[in-house]
Short mmCIF file of C-alpha atoms in Angstrom, two decimals:
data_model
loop_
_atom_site.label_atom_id
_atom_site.label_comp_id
_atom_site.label_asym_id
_atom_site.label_seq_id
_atom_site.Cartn_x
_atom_site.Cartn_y
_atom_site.Cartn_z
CA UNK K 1 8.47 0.48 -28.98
CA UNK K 2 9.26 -0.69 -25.59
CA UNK K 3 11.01 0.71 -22.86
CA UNK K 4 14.73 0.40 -24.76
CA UNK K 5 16.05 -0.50 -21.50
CA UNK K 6 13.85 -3.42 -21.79
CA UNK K 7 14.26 -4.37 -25.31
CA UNK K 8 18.60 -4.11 -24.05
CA UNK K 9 18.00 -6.39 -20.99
CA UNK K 10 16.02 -9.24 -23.38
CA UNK K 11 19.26 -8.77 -25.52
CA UNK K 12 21.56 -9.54 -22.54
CA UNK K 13 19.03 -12.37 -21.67
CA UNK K 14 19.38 -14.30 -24.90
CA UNK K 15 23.11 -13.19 -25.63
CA UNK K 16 24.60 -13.75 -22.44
CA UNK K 17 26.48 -10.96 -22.88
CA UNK K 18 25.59 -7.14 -20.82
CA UNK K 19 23.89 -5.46 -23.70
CA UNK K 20 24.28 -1.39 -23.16
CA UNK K 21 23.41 1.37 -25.30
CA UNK K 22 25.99 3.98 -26.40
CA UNK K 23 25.06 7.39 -28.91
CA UNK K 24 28.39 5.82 -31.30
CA UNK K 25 28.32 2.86 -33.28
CA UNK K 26 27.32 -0.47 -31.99
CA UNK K 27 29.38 -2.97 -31.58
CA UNK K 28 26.73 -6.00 -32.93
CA UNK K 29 24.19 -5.80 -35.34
CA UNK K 30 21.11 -7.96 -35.29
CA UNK K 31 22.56 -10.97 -37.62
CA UNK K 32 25.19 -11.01 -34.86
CA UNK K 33 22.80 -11.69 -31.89
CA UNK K 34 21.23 -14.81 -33.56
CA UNK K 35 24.70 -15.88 -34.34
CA UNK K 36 25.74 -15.80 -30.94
CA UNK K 37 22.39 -17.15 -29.82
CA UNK K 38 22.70 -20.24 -31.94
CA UNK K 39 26.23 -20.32 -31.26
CA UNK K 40 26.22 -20.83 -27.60
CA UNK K 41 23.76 -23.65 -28.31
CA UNK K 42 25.71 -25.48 -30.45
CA UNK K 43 28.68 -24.54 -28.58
CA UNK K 44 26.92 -26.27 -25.78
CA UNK K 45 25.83 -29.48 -27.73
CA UNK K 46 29.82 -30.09 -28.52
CA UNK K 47 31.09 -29.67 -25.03
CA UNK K 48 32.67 -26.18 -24.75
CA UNK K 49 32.53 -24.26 -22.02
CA UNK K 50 33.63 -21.00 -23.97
CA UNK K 51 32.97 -19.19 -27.35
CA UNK K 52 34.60 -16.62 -29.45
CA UNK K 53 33.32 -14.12 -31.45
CA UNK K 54 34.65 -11.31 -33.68
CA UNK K 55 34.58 -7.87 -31.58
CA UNK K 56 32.98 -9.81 -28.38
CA UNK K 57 36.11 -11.87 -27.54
CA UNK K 58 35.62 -14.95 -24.92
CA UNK K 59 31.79 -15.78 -23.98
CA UNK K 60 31.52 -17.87 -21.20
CA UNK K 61 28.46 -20.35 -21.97
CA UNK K 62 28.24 -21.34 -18.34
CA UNK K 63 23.75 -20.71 -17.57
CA UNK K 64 23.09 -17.27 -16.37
CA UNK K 65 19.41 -17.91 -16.25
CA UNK K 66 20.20 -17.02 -12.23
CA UNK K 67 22.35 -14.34 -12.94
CA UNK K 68 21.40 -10.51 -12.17
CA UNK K 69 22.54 -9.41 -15.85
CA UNK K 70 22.99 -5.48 -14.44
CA UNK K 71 24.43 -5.99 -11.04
CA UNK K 72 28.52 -6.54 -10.33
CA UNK K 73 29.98 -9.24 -12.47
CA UNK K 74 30.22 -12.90 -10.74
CA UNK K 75 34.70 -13.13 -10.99
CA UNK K 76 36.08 -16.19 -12.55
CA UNK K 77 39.55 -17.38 -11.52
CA UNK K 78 41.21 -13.65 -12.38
CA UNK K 79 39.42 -10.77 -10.69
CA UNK K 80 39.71 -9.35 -14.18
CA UNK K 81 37.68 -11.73 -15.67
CA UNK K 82 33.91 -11.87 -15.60
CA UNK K 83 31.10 -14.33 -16.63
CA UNK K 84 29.16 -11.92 -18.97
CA UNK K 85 30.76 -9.44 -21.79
CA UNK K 86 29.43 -6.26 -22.20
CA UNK K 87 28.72 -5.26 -25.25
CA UNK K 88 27.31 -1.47 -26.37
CA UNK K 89 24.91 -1.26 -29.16
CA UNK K 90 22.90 2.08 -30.73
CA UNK K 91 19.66 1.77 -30.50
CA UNK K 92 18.58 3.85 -33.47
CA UNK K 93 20.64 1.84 -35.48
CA UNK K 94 19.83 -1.37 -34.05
CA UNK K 95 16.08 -1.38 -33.74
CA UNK K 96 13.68 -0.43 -36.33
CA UNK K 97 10.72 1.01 -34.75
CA UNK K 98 8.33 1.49 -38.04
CA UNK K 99 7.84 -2.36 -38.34
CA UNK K 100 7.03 -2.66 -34.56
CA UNK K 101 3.61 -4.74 -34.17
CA UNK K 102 2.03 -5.81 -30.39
CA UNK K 103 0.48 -8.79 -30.84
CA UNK K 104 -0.35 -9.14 -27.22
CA UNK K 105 -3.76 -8.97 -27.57
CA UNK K 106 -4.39 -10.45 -30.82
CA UNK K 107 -6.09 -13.49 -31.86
CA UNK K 108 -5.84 -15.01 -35.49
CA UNK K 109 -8.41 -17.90 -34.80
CA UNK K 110 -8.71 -19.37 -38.36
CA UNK K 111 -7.27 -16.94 -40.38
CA UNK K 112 -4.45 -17.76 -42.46
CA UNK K 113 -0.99 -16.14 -43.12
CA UNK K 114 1.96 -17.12 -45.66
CA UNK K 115 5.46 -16.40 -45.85
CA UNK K 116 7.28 -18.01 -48.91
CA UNK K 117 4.17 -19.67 -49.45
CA UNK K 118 4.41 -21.63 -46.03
CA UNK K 119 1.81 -20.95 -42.90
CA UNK K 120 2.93 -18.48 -41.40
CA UNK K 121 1.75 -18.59 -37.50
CA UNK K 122 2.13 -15.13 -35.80
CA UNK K 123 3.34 -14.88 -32.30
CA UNK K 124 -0.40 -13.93 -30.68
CA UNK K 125 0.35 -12.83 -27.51
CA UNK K 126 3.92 -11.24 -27.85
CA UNK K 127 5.03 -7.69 -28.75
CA UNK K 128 7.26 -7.17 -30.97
CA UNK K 129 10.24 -5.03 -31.35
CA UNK K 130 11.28 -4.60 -35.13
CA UNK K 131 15.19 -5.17 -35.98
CA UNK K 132 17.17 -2.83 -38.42
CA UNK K 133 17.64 -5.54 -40.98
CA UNK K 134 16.31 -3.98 -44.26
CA UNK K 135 18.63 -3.44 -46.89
CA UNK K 136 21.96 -5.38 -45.35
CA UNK K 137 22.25 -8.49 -46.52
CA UNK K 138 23.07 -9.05 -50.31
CA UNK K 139 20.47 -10.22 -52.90
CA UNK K 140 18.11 -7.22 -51.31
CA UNK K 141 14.86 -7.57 -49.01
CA UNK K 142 13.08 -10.07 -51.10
CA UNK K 143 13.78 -12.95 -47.89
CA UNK K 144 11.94 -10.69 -46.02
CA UNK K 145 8.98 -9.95 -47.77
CA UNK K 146 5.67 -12.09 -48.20
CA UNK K 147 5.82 -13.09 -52.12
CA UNK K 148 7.08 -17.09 -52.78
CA UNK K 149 10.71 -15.97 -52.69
CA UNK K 150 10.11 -14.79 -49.11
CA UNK K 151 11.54 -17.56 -46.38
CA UNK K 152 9.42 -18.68 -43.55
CA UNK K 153 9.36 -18.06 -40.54
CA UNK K 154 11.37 -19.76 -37.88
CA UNK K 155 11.65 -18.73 -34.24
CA UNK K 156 14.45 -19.72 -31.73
CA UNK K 157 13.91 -20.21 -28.18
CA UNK K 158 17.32 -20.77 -25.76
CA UNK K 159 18.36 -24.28 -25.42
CA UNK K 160 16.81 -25.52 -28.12
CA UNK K 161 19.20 -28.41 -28.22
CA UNK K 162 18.38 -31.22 -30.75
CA UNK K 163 20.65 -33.44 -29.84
CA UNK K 164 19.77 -33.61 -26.15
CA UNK K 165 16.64 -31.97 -26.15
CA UNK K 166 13.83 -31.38 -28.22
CA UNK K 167 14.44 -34.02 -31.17
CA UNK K 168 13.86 -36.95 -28.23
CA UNK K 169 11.05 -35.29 -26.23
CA UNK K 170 7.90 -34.00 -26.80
CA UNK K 171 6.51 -31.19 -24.53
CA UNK K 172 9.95 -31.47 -22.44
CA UNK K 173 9.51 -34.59 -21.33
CA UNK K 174 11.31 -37.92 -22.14
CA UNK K 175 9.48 -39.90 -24.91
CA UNK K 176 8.65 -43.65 -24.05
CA UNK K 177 8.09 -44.46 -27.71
CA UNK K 178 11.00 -46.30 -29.03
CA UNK K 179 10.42 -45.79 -32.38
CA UNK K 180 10.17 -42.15 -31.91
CA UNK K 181 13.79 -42.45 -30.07
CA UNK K 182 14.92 -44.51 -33.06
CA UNK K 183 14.13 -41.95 -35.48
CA UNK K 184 15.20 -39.76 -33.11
CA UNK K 185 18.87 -41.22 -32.81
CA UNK K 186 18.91 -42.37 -36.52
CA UNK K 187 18.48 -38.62 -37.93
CA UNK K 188 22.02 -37.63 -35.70
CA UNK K 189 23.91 -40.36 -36.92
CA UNK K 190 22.93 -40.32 -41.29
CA UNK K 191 25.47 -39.41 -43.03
CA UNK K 192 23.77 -36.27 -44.29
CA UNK K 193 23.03 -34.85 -40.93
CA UNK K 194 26.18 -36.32 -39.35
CA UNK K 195 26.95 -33.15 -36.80
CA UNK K 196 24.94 -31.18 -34.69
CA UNK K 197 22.96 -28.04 -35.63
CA UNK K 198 21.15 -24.92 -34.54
CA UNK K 199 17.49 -25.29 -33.86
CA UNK K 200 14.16 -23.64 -34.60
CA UNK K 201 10.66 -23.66 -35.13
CA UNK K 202 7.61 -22.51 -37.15
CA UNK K 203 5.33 -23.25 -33.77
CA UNK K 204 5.96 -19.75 -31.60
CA UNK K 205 4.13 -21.75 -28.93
CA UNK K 206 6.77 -24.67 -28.78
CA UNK K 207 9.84 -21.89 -28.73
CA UNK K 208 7.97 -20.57 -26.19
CA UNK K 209 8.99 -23.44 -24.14
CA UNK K 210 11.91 -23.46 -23.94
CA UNK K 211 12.08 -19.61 -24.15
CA UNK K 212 14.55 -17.82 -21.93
CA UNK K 213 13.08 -15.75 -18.86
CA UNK K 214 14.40 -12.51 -16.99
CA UNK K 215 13.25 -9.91 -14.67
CA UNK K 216 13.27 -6.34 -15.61
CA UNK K 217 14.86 -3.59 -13.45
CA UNK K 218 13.08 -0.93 -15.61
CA UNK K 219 9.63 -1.97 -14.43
CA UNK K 220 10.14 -5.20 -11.35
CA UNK K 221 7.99 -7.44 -14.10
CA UNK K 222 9.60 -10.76 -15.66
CA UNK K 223 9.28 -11.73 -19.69
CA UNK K 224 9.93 -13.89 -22.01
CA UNK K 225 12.07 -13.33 -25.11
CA UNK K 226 12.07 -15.05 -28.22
CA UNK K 227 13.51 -14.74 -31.13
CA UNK K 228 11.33 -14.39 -34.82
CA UNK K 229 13.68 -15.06 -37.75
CA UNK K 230 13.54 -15.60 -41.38
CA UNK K 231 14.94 -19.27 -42.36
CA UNK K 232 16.54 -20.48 -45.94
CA UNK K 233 14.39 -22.89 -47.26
CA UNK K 234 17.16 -24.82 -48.91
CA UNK K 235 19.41 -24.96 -46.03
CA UNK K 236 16.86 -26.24 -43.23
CA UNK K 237 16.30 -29.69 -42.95
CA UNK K 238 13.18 -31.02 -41.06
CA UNK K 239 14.01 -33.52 -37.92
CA UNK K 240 11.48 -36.16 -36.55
CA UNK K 241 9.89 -33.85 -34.07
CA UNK K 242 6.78 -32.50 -35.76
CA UNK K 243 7.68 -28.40 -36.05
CA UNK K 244 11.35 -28.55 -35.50
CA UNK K 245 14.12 -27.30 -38.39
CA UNK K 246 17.65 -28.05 -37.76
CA UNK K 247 20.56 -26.53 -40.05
CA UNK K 248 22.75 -28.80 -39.66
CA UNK K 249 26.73 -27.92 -38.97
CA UNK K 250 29.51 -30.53 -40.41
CA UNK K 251 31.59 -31.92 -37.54
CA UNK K 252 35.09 -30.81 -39.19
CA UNK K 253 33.99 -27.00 -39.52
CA UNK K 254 36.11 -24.32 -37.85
CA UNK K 255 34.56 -20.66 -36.14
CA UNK K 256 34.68 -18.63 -39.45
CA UNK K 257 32.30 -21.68 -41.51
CA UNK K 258 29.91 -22.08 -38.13
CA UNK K 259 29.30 -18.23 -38.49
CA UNK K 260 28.89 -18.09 -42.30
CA UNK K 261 26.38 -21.05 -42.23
CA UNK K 262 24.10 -19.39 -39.21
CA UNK K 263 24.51 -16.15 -41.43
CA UNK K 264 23.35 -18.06 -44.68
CA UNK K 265 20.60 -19.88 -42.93
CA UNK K 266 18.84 -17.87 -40.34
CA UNK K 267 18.58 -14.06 -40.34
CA UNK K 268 16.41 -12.25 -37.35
CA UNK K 269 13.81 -9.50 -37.47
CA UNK K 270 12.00 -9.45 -34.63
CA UNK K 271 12.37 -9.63 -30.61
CA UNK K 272 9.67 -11.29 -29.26
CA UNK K 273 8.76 -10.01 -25.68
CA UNK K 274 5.87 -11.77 -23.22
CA UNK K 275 5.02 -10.50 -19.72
CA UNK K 276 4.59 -13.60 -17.48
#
């Protein structure tokens, strides 16, 4: 495993919040951080400019891309108030270091790999720090496995926003084909999709850009982070972008049916780390 200092500042990267470690019980578990992850996003997509969340309170979603995640707290309007929330987390409960794998200097070429009986494209390139996820969800580990009731696997870059972003561009850039945009705007507005979503992808290379980026006080070096999830086949729906899954979330859903539907839909197991 990493340094765990590490592994907690690429948690504070994706989260937003000021991830810390404390010897007692932590205060998020992994489900929580890809809640909050796809959260902010869709947050974001609708508008806010806040979110809340059970035992984490208000989360600002203002961009802290620029933000020193471990120095003094930027004040908002009260002096009490801050921009991040920290959050404490144990990390012998929260990682799982017996499933850790460094792909950093691995290359697949043509072999293949299935999960659920779909390609399964492993992050070459990236290490990997394992997430305390066996044996907590109900229905046992069979999701995470690699038989046909396995689900894929999805990974979720930050601001991976579909209805701004990624559905209408290819490669992050504004697509001139106006079919493509057509499709594009058509799949927002049917009535099954009516509603924005949270975003992912089988392609580790296409979360990769639009991946989230900090540099390390443990060692002066910046990374990447990604996160490497498991998805529910029945709940994803494919958009018009080639390698893009959206779950989508009805329009007339409060806080409490947003979390249960990320909870249903996309469960994490690994953070992805990349030196740059």
């Amino acid at each position: 495993m990493p340094d765990p200092n590490l592994c907690l500042e690429a948690l504070s990267a994706l989260s937003g919040c000021r991830v810390e470690s404390t010897s007692g019980a932590s205060q998020l578990v992994p489900q929580d951080i890809v809640n909050v992850v796809a959260l902010r996003e869709f947050y974001k997509q609708e508008g806010f400019k806040e979110l809340e969340y059970p035992s984490l309170g208000t989360l600002s979603l203002q961009d802290v891309d620029s933000m020193e995640m471990y120095s003094s707290p930027l004040a908002l309007a009260a002096p009490e108030q801050s921009l991040t929330t920290s959050v404490k987390i144990n990390v012998e409960e929260f990682f799982h270091s017996q499933y850790d794998y460094d792909f950093t200097n691995i290359k697949d070429g043509d072999k293949k790999f299935l999960r659920g009986n779909e390609q399964y494209v492993r992050p070459c390139g990236w290490n990997r720090v394992a997430l305390r996820v066996t044996n907590k969800y109900d229905g046992g580990d069979r999701w995470l496995g690699t038989g046909k009731d396995a689900w894929p696997v999805s990974y979720q870059g930050h601001n991976m926003d579909g209805a701004q972003g990624i559905i209408l561009t290819r490669d992050g850039n504004p697509d001139d084909e106006p079919n493509f945009l057509e499709a594009g705007a058509a799949s927002l507005i049917a009535e099954k999709t009516r509603g924005k979503g949270v975003y992912s992808t089988p392609d580790v290379k296409l979360a990769e850009k639009y991946c989230k980026t900090f540099k390390s006080k443990v060692d002066g070096k910046t990374y990447k982070v990604v996160l490497q999830n498991r998805i529910n086949p029945d709940k994803r729906n494919e958009c018009q972008r080639e390698n893009v899954w959206v779950v989508y979330i009805p329009e007339d859903s409060n806080d409490i049916q947003r979390r249960a539907i990320v909870q249903e839909s996309i469960r994490p197991y690994g953070l992805l780390l990349k030196q740059v």
